[in-house]
PDB file of C-alpha atoms in Angstrom:
ATOM      1  CA  ASP A   1      16.723  10.944  -5.755  1.00 71.00           C
ATOM      2  CA  GLN A   2      13.775   8.877  -4.935  1.00 81.00           C
ATOM      3  CA  GLN A   3      11.481   9.100  -7.865  1.00 92.00           C
ATOM      4  CA  VAL A   4       8.790   6.882  -6.359  1.00 95.00           C
ATOM      5  CA  LYS A   5       7.956   7.358  -2.837  1.00 95.00           C
ATOM      6  CA  GLN A   6       5.854   5.339  -0.365  1.00 96.00           C
ATOM      7  CA  ASN A   7       5.876   7.538   2.708  1.00 92.00           C
ATOM      8  CA  SER A   8       4.126   5.121   5.039  1.00 95.00           C
ATOM      9  CA  PRO A   9       6.565   2.267   5.953  1.00 94.00           C
ATOM     10  CA  SER A  10       3.719   0.343   7.653  1.00 96.00           C
ATOM     11  CA  LEU A  11       0.013   0.374   8.007  1.00 97.00           C
ATOM     12  CA  SER A  12      -2.381  -1.649  10.251  1.00 98.00           C
ATOM     13  CA  VAL A  13      -6.053  -2.180   9.319  1.00 98.00           C
ATOM     14  CA  GLN A  14      -8.779  -4.202  10.846  1.00 98.00           C
ATOM     15  CA  GLU A  15     -10.054  -7.151   8.956  1.00 97.00           C
ATOM     16  CA  GLY A  16     -13.072  -6.316   6.779  1.00 97.00           C
ATOM     17  CA  ARG A  17     -12.033  -2.649   6.573  1.00 98.00           C
ATOM     18  CA  ILE A  18     -10.609  -0.819   3.641  1.00 98.00           C
ATOM     19  CA  SER A  19      -6.966  -0.595   3.304  1.00 98.00           C
ATOM     20  CA  ILE A  20      -5.562   2.491   1.476  1.00 98.00           C
ATOM     21  CA  LEU A  21      -1.831   2.410   0.346  1.00 98.00           C
ATOM     22  CA  ASN A  22      -0.363   5.531  -1.140  1.00 98.00           C
ATOM     23  CA  CYS A  23       2.432   6.311  -3.589  1.00 98.00           C
ATOM     24  CA  ASP A  24       3.683   9.570  -4.874  1.00 97.00           C
ATOM     25  CA  TYR A  25       6.032  10.142  -7.884  1.00 97.00           C
ATOM     26  CA  THR A  26       8.173  13.029  -9.121  1.00 96.00           C
ATOM     27  CA  ASN A  27       8.924  12.082 -12.747  1.00 92.00           C
ATOM     28  CA  SER A  28       6.182  13.369 -15.136  1.00 92.00           C
ATOM     29  CA  MET A  29       7.462  11.003 -17.853  1.00 90.00           C
ATOM     30  CA  PHE A  30       6.029   7.922 -15.939  1.00 92.00           C
ATOM     31  CA  ASP A  31       2.996   6.578 -17.902  1.00 90.00           C
ATOM     32  CA  TYR A  32       2.557   3.137 -16.436  1.00 91.00           C
ATOM     33  CA  PHE A  33       2.162   2.169 -12.741  1.00 94.00           C
ATOM     34  CA  LEU A  34       2.044  -1.143 -11.015  1.00 94.00           C
ATOM     35  CA  TRP A  35       1.477  -2.502  -7.569  1.00 97.00           C
ATOM     36  CA  TYR A  36       3.271  -5.714  -6.443  1.00 96.00           C
ATOM     37  CA  LYS A  37       2.750  -7.715  -3.193  1.00 97.00           C
ATOM     38  CA  LYS A  38       5.572  -9.441  -1.415  1.00 95.00           C
ATOM     39  CA  TYR A  39       5.380 -12.139   1.240  1.00 96.00           C
ATOM     40  CA  PRO A  40       8.529 -13.003   3.223  1.00 92.00           C
ATOM     41  CA  ALA A  41      10.907 -15.302   1.432  1.00 90.00           C
ATOM     42  CA  GLU A  42       9.011 -14.932  -1.856  1.00 93.00           C
ATOM     43  CA  GLY A  43       9.435 -12.639  -4.812  1.00 94.00           C
ATOM     44  CA  PRO A  44       7.122  -9.793  -5.552  1.00 95.00           C
ATOM     45  CA  THR A  45       3.861 -10.775  -7.205  1.00 95.00           C
ATOM     46  CA  PHE A  46       2.188  -8.588  -9.656  1.00 94.00           C
ATOM     47  CA  LEU A  47      -1.131  -7.328  -8.253  1.00 96.00           C
ATOM     48  CA  ILE A  48      -2.671  -4.568 -10.530  1.00 96.00           C
ATOM     49  CA  SER A  49      -1.622  -1.838 -12.954  1.00 93.00           C
ATOM     50  CA  ILE A  50      -2.792   1.264 -14.548  1.00 94.00           C
ATOM     51  CA  SER A  51      -1.705   3.281 -17.450  1.00 91.00           C
ATOM     52  CA  SER A  52      -1.655   7.070 -17.489  1.00 91.00           C
ATOM     53  CA  ILE A  53      -4.652   7.296 -19.891  1.00 92.00           C
ATOM     54  CA  LYS A  54      -6.954   6.077 -17.132  1.00 94.00           C
ATOM     55  CA  ASP A  55      -7.652   7.278 -13.609  1.00 96.00           C
ATOM     56  CA  LYS A  56      -8.901   4.029 -12.176  1.00 97.00           C
ATOM     57  CA  ASN A  57      -8.611   0.317 -12.566  1.00 97.00           C
ATOM     58  CA  GLU A  58     -10.469  -2.226 -10.656  1.00 97.00           C
ATOM     59  CA  ASP A  59      -9.754  -6.004 -10.127  1.00 96.00           C
ATOM     60  CA  GLY A  60     -11.941  -7.740  -7.590  1.00 97.00           C
ATOM     61  CA  ARG A  61     -11.095  -6.309  -4.168  1.00 98.00           C
ATOM     62  CA  PHE A  62      -8.356  -4.252  -5.450  1.00 98.00           C
ATOM     63  CA  THR A  63      -8.781  -0.859  -7.071  1.00 98.00           C
ATOM     64  CA  VAL A  64      -5.844   1.580  -8.075  1.00 98.00           C
ATOM     65  CA  PHE A  65      -6.440   5.206  -8.576  1.00 98.00           C
ATOM     66  CA  LEU A  66      -4.226   7.499 -10.488  1.00 98.00           C
ATOM     67  CA  ASN A  67      -4.148  11.394 -10.019  1.00 97.00           C
ATOM     68  CA  LYS A  68      -1.815  12.593 -12.632  1.00 95.00           C
ATOM     69  CA  SER A  69      -1.909  16.279 -11.692  1.00 96.00           C
ATOM     70  CA  ALA A  70      -1.081  15.298  -8.057  1.00 97.00           C
ATOM     71  CA  LYS A  71       1.482  12.671  -9.356  1.00 97.00           C
ATOM     72  CA  HIS A  72      -0.219  10.385  -6.671  1.00 97.00           C
ATOM     73  CA  LEU A  73      -1.647   6.820  -6.962  1.00 97.00           C
ATOM     74  CA  SER A  74      -3.328   4.772  -4.340  1.00 98.00           C
ATOM     75  CA  LEU A  75      -4.287   1.120  -3.893  1.00 98.00           C
ATOM     76  CA  HIS A  76      -7.550   0.323  -2.140  1.00 98.00           C
ATOM     77  CA  ILE A  77      -8.154  -3.166  -0.760  1.00 98.00           C
ATOM     78  CA  VAL A  78     -11.832  -3.803   0.158  1.00 97.00           C
ATOM     79  CA  PRO A  79     -12.624  -5.687   2.213  1.00 98.00           C
ATOM     80  CA  SER A  80      -9.131  -6.382   3.762  1.00 98.00           C
ATOM     81  CA  GLN A  81      -8.472 -10.073   4.636  1.00 97.00           C
ATOM     82  CA  PRO A  82      -5.646 -11.552   6.748  1.00 96.00           C
ATOM     83  CA  GLY A  83      -3.927 -12.978   3.655  1.00 96.00           C
ATOM     84  CA  ASP A  84      -3.372  -9.391   2.422  1.00 98.00           C
ATOM     85  CA  SER A  85      -0.931  -8.876   5.169  1.00 98.00           C
ATOM     86  CA  ALA A  86       2.388  -8.365   3.133  1.00 97.00           C
ATOM     87  CA  VAL A  87       4.815  -5.616   1.781  1.00 96.00           C
ATOM     88  CA  TYR A  88       3.276  -3.685  -1.063  1.00 98.00           C
ATOM     89  CA  PHE A  89       5.592  -1.936  -3.620  1.00 97.00           C
ATOM     90  CA  CYS A  90       4.367   0.487  -6.066  1.00 96.00           C
ATOM     91  CA  ALA A  91       6.448   0.790  -9.413  1.00 94.00           C
ATOM     92  CA  ALA A  92       6.500   3.084 -12.359  1.00 93.00           C
ATOM     93  CA  ALA A  93       7.746   2.992 -15.887  1.00 89.00           C
ATOM     94  CA  THR A  94       8.142   5.370 -18.739  1.00 84.00           C
ATOM     95  CA  ASN A  95       7.565   5.279 -22.485  1.00 65.00           C
ATOM     96  CA  PHE A  96       5.097   2.472 -22.461  1.00 58.00           C
ATOM     97  CA  GLY A  97       7.832   0.034 -21.984  1.00 58.00           C
ATOM     98  CA  ASN A  98       8.364  -1.523 -18.473  1.00 60.00           C
ATOM     99  CA  GLU A  99      11.973  -2.499 -18.893  1.00 68.00           C
ATOM    100  CA  LYS A 100      13.036   0.024 -16.297  1.00 81.00           C
ATOM    101  CA  LEU A 101      10.688  -0.199 -13.454  1.00 89.00           C
ATOM    102  CA  THR A 102      11.431   2.300 -10.644  1.00 92.00           C
ATOM    103  CA  PHE A 103      10.187   0.946  -7.355  1.00 94.00           C
ATOM    104  CA  GLY A 104       9.060   2.604  -4.234  1.00 96.00           C
ATOM    105  CA  THR A 105      10.447   1.495  -0.691  1.00 95.00           C
ATOM    106  CA  GLY A 106       7.299  -0.474   0.058  1.00 96.00           C
ATOM    107  CA  THR A 107       4.518  -0.409   2.734  1.00 97.00           C
ATOM    108  CA  ARG A 108       4.077  -3.223   5.205  1.00 96.00           C
ATOM    109  CA  LEU A 109       0.360  -3.937   5.607  1.00 98.00           C
ATOM    110  CA  THR A 110      -0.799  -5.805   8.543  1.00 98.00           C
ATOM    111  CA  ILE A 111      -4.494  -7.042   8.729  1.00 98.00           C
ATOM    112  CA  ILE A 112      -5.604  -7.366  12.248  1.00 97.00           C
ATOM    113  CA  PRO A 113      -8.061 -10.247  12.753  1.00 93.00           C
TER     114      PRO A 113
ATOM    115  CA  ASP B   1       7.193 -25.899 -10.249  1.00 57.00           C
ATOM    116  CA  ALA B   2       7.901 -22.101 -10.120  1.00 66.00           C
ATOM    117  CA  ASP B   3       7.915 -20.301 -13.402  1.00 92.00           C
ATOM    118  CA  VAL B   4      11.116 -18.166 -12.542  1.00 96.00           C
ATOM    119  CA  THR B   5      13.703 -20.208 -10.625  1.00 96.00           C
ATOM    120  CA  GLN B   6      16.690 -18.680  -8.912  1.00 97.00           C
ATOM    121  CA  THR B   7      19.687 -20.624  -7.654  1.00 97.00           C
ATOM    122  CA  PRO B   8      21.083 -20.672  -5.018  1.00 97.00           C
ATOM    123  CA  ARG B   9      18.478 -19.318  -2.588  1.00 96.00           C
ATOM    124  CA  ASN B  10      21.028 -18.382  -0.083  1.00 97.00           C
ATOM    125  CA  ARG B  11      24.722 -17.897  -0.263  1.00 96.00           C
ATOM    126  CA  ILE B  12      27.434 -16.687   2.110  1.00 96.00           C
ATOM    127  CA  THR B  13      30.861 -15.953   0.748  1.00 95.00           C
ATOM    128  CA  LYS B  14      33.920 -13.902   1.289  1.00 96.00           C
ATOM    129  CA  THR B  15      35.191 -10.655   0.008  1.00 97.00           C
ATOM    130  CA  GLY B  16      36.953 -11.066  -3.388  1.00 96.00           C
ATOM    131  CA  LYS B  17      35.371 -14.181  -4.382  1.00 96.00           C
ATOM    132  CA  ARG B  18      33.586 -14.649  -7.769  1.00 95.00           C
ATOM    133  CA  ILE B  19      29.990 -15.431  -7.475  1.00 96.00           C
ATOM    134  CA  MET B  20      27.358 -16.407 -10.085  1.00 97.00           C
ATOM    135  CA  LEU B  21      23.614 -16.274  -9.444  1.00 98.00           C
ATOM    136  CA  GLU B  22      21.372 -18.187 -11.957  1.00 97.00           C
ATOM    137  CA  CYS B  23      17.950 -17.684 -13.242  1.00 98.00           C
ATOM    138  CA  SER B  24      15.872 -19.921 -15.429  1.00 97.00           C
ATOM    139  CA  GLN B  25      12.341 -19.471 -16.576  1.00 96.00           C
ATOM    140  CA  THR B  26       9.674 -21.642 -18.124  1.00 95.00           C
ATOM    141  CA  LYS B  27       7.248 -18.801 -19.058  1.00 91.00           C
ATOM    142  CA  GLY B  28       8.709 -18.354 -22.593  1.00 91.00           C
ATOM    143  CA  HIS B  29       9.386 -14.785 -22.042  1.00 91.00           C
ATOM    144  CA  ASP B  30      11.983 -12.886 -24.050  1.00 91.00           C
ATOM    145  CA  ARG B  31      12.628 -10.226 -21.523  1.00 92.00           C
ATOM    146  CA  MET B  32      14.649 -10.921 -18.284  1.00 95.00           C
ATOM    147  CA  TYR B  33      15.882  -8.713 -15.535  1.00 95.00           C
ATOM    148  CA  TRP B  34      18.160  -8.689 -12.482  1.00 97.00           C
ATOM    149  CA  TYR B  35      17.369  -6.544  -9.422  1.00 97.00           C
ATOM    150  CA  ARG B  36      18.710  -6.099  -6.047  1.00 97.00           C
ATOM    151  CA  GLN B  37      16.833  -5.125  -2.841  1.00 95.00           C
ATOM    152  CA  ASP B  38      18.535  -3.582   0.107  1.00 93.00           C
ATOM    153  CA  PRO B  39      16.808  -3.151   3.493  1.00 85.00           C
ATOM    154  CA  GLY B  40      14.461  -0.252   3.542  1.00 82.00           C
ATOM    155  CA  LEU B  41      14.804   0.333  -0.114  1.00 85.00           C
ATOM    156  CA  GLY B  42      12.863  -0.606  -3.186  1.00 89.00           C
ATOM    157  CA  LEU B  43      14.137  -2.933  -5.945  1.00 94.00           C
ATOM    158  CA  ARG B  44      16.869  -1.432  -8.184  1.00 94.00           C
ATOM    159  CA  LEU B  45      17.556  -2.646 -11.706  1.00 94.00           C
ATOM    160  CA  ILE B  46      21.025  -4.031 -12.344  1.00 96.00           C
ATOM    161  CA  TYR B  47      20.818  -5.432 -15.864  1.00 96.00           C
ATOM    162  CA  TYR B  48      18.106  -6.389 -18.434  1.00 94.00           C
ATOM    163  CA  SER B  49      17.990  -8.468 -21.481  1.00 94.00           C
ATOM    164  CA  PHE B  50      15.441  -8.240 -24.260  1.00 90.00           C
ATOM    165  CA  ASP B  51      16.738 -11.446 -25.996  1.00 89.00           C
ATOM    166  CA  VAL B  52      19.909 -13.442 -26.189  1.00 90.00           C
ATOM    167  CA  LYS B  53      21.796 -10.934 -28.150  1.00 91.00           C
ATOM    168  CA  ASP B  54      20.621  -7.832 -26.253  1.00 92.00           C
ATOM    169  CA  ILE B  55      21.980  -6.895 -22.858  1.00 95.00           C
ATOM    170  CA  ASN B  56      21.529  -3.499 -21.243  1.00 93.00           C
ATOM    171  CA  LYS B  57      22.775  -1.803 -18.071  1.00 94.00           C
ATOM    172  CA  GLY B  58      20.356  -0.760 -15.493  1.00 92.00           C
ATOM    173  CA  GLU B  59      20.530   1.748 -12.628  1.00 89.00           C
ATOM    174  CA  ILE B  60      23.359   0.033 -10.771  1.00 94.00           C
ATOM    175  CA  SER B  61      25.464  -2.271 -12.974  1.00 95.00           C
ATOM    176  CA  ASP B  62      28.781  -1.338 -11.682  1.00 95.00           C
ATOM    177  CA  GLY B  63      30.573  -4.462 -10.187  1.00 95.00           C
ATOM    178  CA  TYR B  64      28.223  -6.739 -11.823  1.00 97.00           C
ATOM    179  CA  SER B  65      28.111  -8.693 -15.237  1.00 97.00           C
ATOM    180  CA  VAL B  66      25.448 -10.867 -16.856  1.00 97.00           C
ATOM    181  CA  SER B  67      25.113 -13.660 -19.355  1.00 97.00           C
ATOM    182  CA  ARG B  68      22.050 -14.621 -21.386  1.00 96.00           C
ATOM    183  CA  GLN B  69      22.956 -18.149 -22.219  1.00 91.00           C
ATOM    184  CA  ALA B  70      19.573 -19.050 -23.720  1.00 94.00           C
ATOM    185  CA  GLN B  71      16.122 -17.503 -23.867  1.00 93.00           C
ATOM    186  CA  ALA B  72      15.302 -19.221 -20.694  1.00 95.00           C
ATOM    187  CA  LYS B  73      18.459 -18.520 -18.732  1.00 97.00           C
ATOM    188  CA  PHE B  74      19.987 -15.295 -17.397  1.00 98.00           C
ATOM    189  CA  SER B  75      23.084 -15.290 -14.932  1.00 98.00           C
ATOM    190  CA  LEU B  76      24.343 -12.442 -12.804  1.00 98.00           C
ATOM    191  CA  SER B  77      28.046 -12.514 -11.826  1.00 97.00           C
ATOM    192  CA  LEU B  78      29.911 -10.666  -9.120  1.00 96.00           C
ATOM    193  CA  GLU B  79      33.537 -10.752 -10.430  1.00 91.00           C
ATOM    194  CA  SER B  80      35.019  -9.793  -7.047  1.00 95.00           C
ATOM    195  CA  ALA B  81      32.441  -9.630  -4.382  1.00 95.00           C
ATOM    196  CA  ILE B  82      32.637  -6.861  -1.708  1.00 96.00           C
ATOM    197  CA  PRO B  83      30.444  -6.457   1.403  1.00 96.00           C
ATOM    198  CA  ASN B  84      28.203  -3.754   0.081  1.00 95.00           C
ATOM    199  CA  GLN B  85      26.845  -6.141  -2.454  1.00 97.00           C
ATOM    200  CA  THR B  86      25.264  -8.025   0.300  1.00 97.00           C
ATOM    201  CA  ALA B  87      21.564  -7.851  -0.586  1.00 97.00           C
ATOM    202  CA  LEU B  88      18.582  -9.779  -1.765  1.00 97.00           C
ATOM    203  CA  TYR B  89      18.662 -10.459  -5.568  1.00 98.00           C
ATOM    204  CA  PHE B  90      15.721 -10.986  -7.789  1.00 97.00           C
ATOM    205  CA  CYS B  91      15.383 -12.172 -11.259  1.00 97.00           C
ATOM    206  CA  ALA B  92      12.282 -11.257 -13.231  1.00 95.00           C
ATOM    207  CA  THR B  93      10.812 -11.919 -16.735  1.00 94.00           C
ATOM    208  CA  SER B  94       8.214 -10.336 -18.941  1.00 90.00           C
ATOM    209  CA  ALA B  95       6.562 -10.748 -22.217  1.00 86.00           C
ATOM    210  CA  PRO B  96       7.748  -8.208 -24.933  1.00 77.00           C
ATOM    211  CA  SER B  97       4.418  -6.670 -25.968  1.00 69.00           C
ATOM    212  CA  GLY B  98       3.239  -3.427 -24.694  1.00 66.00           C
ATOM    213  CA  ASN B  99       2.787  -2.886 -20.890  1.00 70.00           C
ATOM    214  CA  GLN B 100       3.266  -6.394 -19.423  1.00 78.00           C
ATOM    215  CA  PRO B 101       3.979  -6.974 -15.845  1.00 85.00           C
ATOM    216  CA  GLN B 102       7.317  -8.504 -14.619  1.00 89.00           C
ATOM    217  CA  HIS B 103       7.124 -11.871 -13.004  1.00 92.00           C
ATOM    218  CA  PHE B 104       9.692 -12.380 -10.194  1.00 95.00           C
ATOM    219  CA  GLY B 105      11.544 -15.483  -8.837  1.00 96.00           C
ATOM    220  CA  ASP B 106      11.819 -15.925  -5.138  1.00 96.00           C
ATOM    221  CA  GLY B 107      15.257 -14.292  -4.773  1.00 96.00           C
ATOM    222  CA  THR B 108      18.712 -15.149  -3.546  1.00 97.00           C
ATOM    223  CA  ARG B 109      19.927 -13.851  -0.330  1.00 96.00           C
ATOM    224  CA  LEU B 110      23.628 -13.030  -0.721  1.00 97.00           C
ATOM    225  CA  SER B 111      25.842 -12.324   2.266  1.00 96.00           C
ATOM    226  CA  ILE B 112      29.521 -11.300   1.548  1.00 96.00           C
ATOM    227  CA  LEU B 113      31.678 -11.279   4.633  1.00 95.00           C
TER     228      LEU B 113
END
């Protein structure tokens, strides 16, 4: 049972445009959400997070939106840059402790110059 | 130097062999984790440790064991490797307080023939 779902395996976006990556979850106990970025032959790198008490968190070009009623979160990257080409994983945790992260299957983002 | 170092980076071995993957960190974090990633799937938690005396099973611990030799070292062992343990293995660390993101090593690609 996939509790965290990223339904788009891949996404291509023109450089300078907005990239929107989506993630859905089924477990209503999740209260902390993270986005990781992964380049080939490297480990995932933490990008941005949001707790369930917020609906938006912004860090530079990256904004994460959380819609608890829809059990949906999204990552917006504006403007998209070629270095943003990577695989993006969303992850979720329960009970305010992130020892058990549940990951989605990832979305490969390609930024077209 | 990387904050979270995994050795070896690549390993090919035969069914039935005992294998140890090692992880060391210089971040001073108490919490350490082992994950595996299979193609098309997200990362899944194998074991995690909150300190040297605390070891916990994750989602897919069968066929694996771990050892926390020191705060900075956390090893994963496959006692008798089987082909379906072929995967990419990641070690991660995190600080103990509140919602802290996990920081990943660059992974070990393990192939079992």
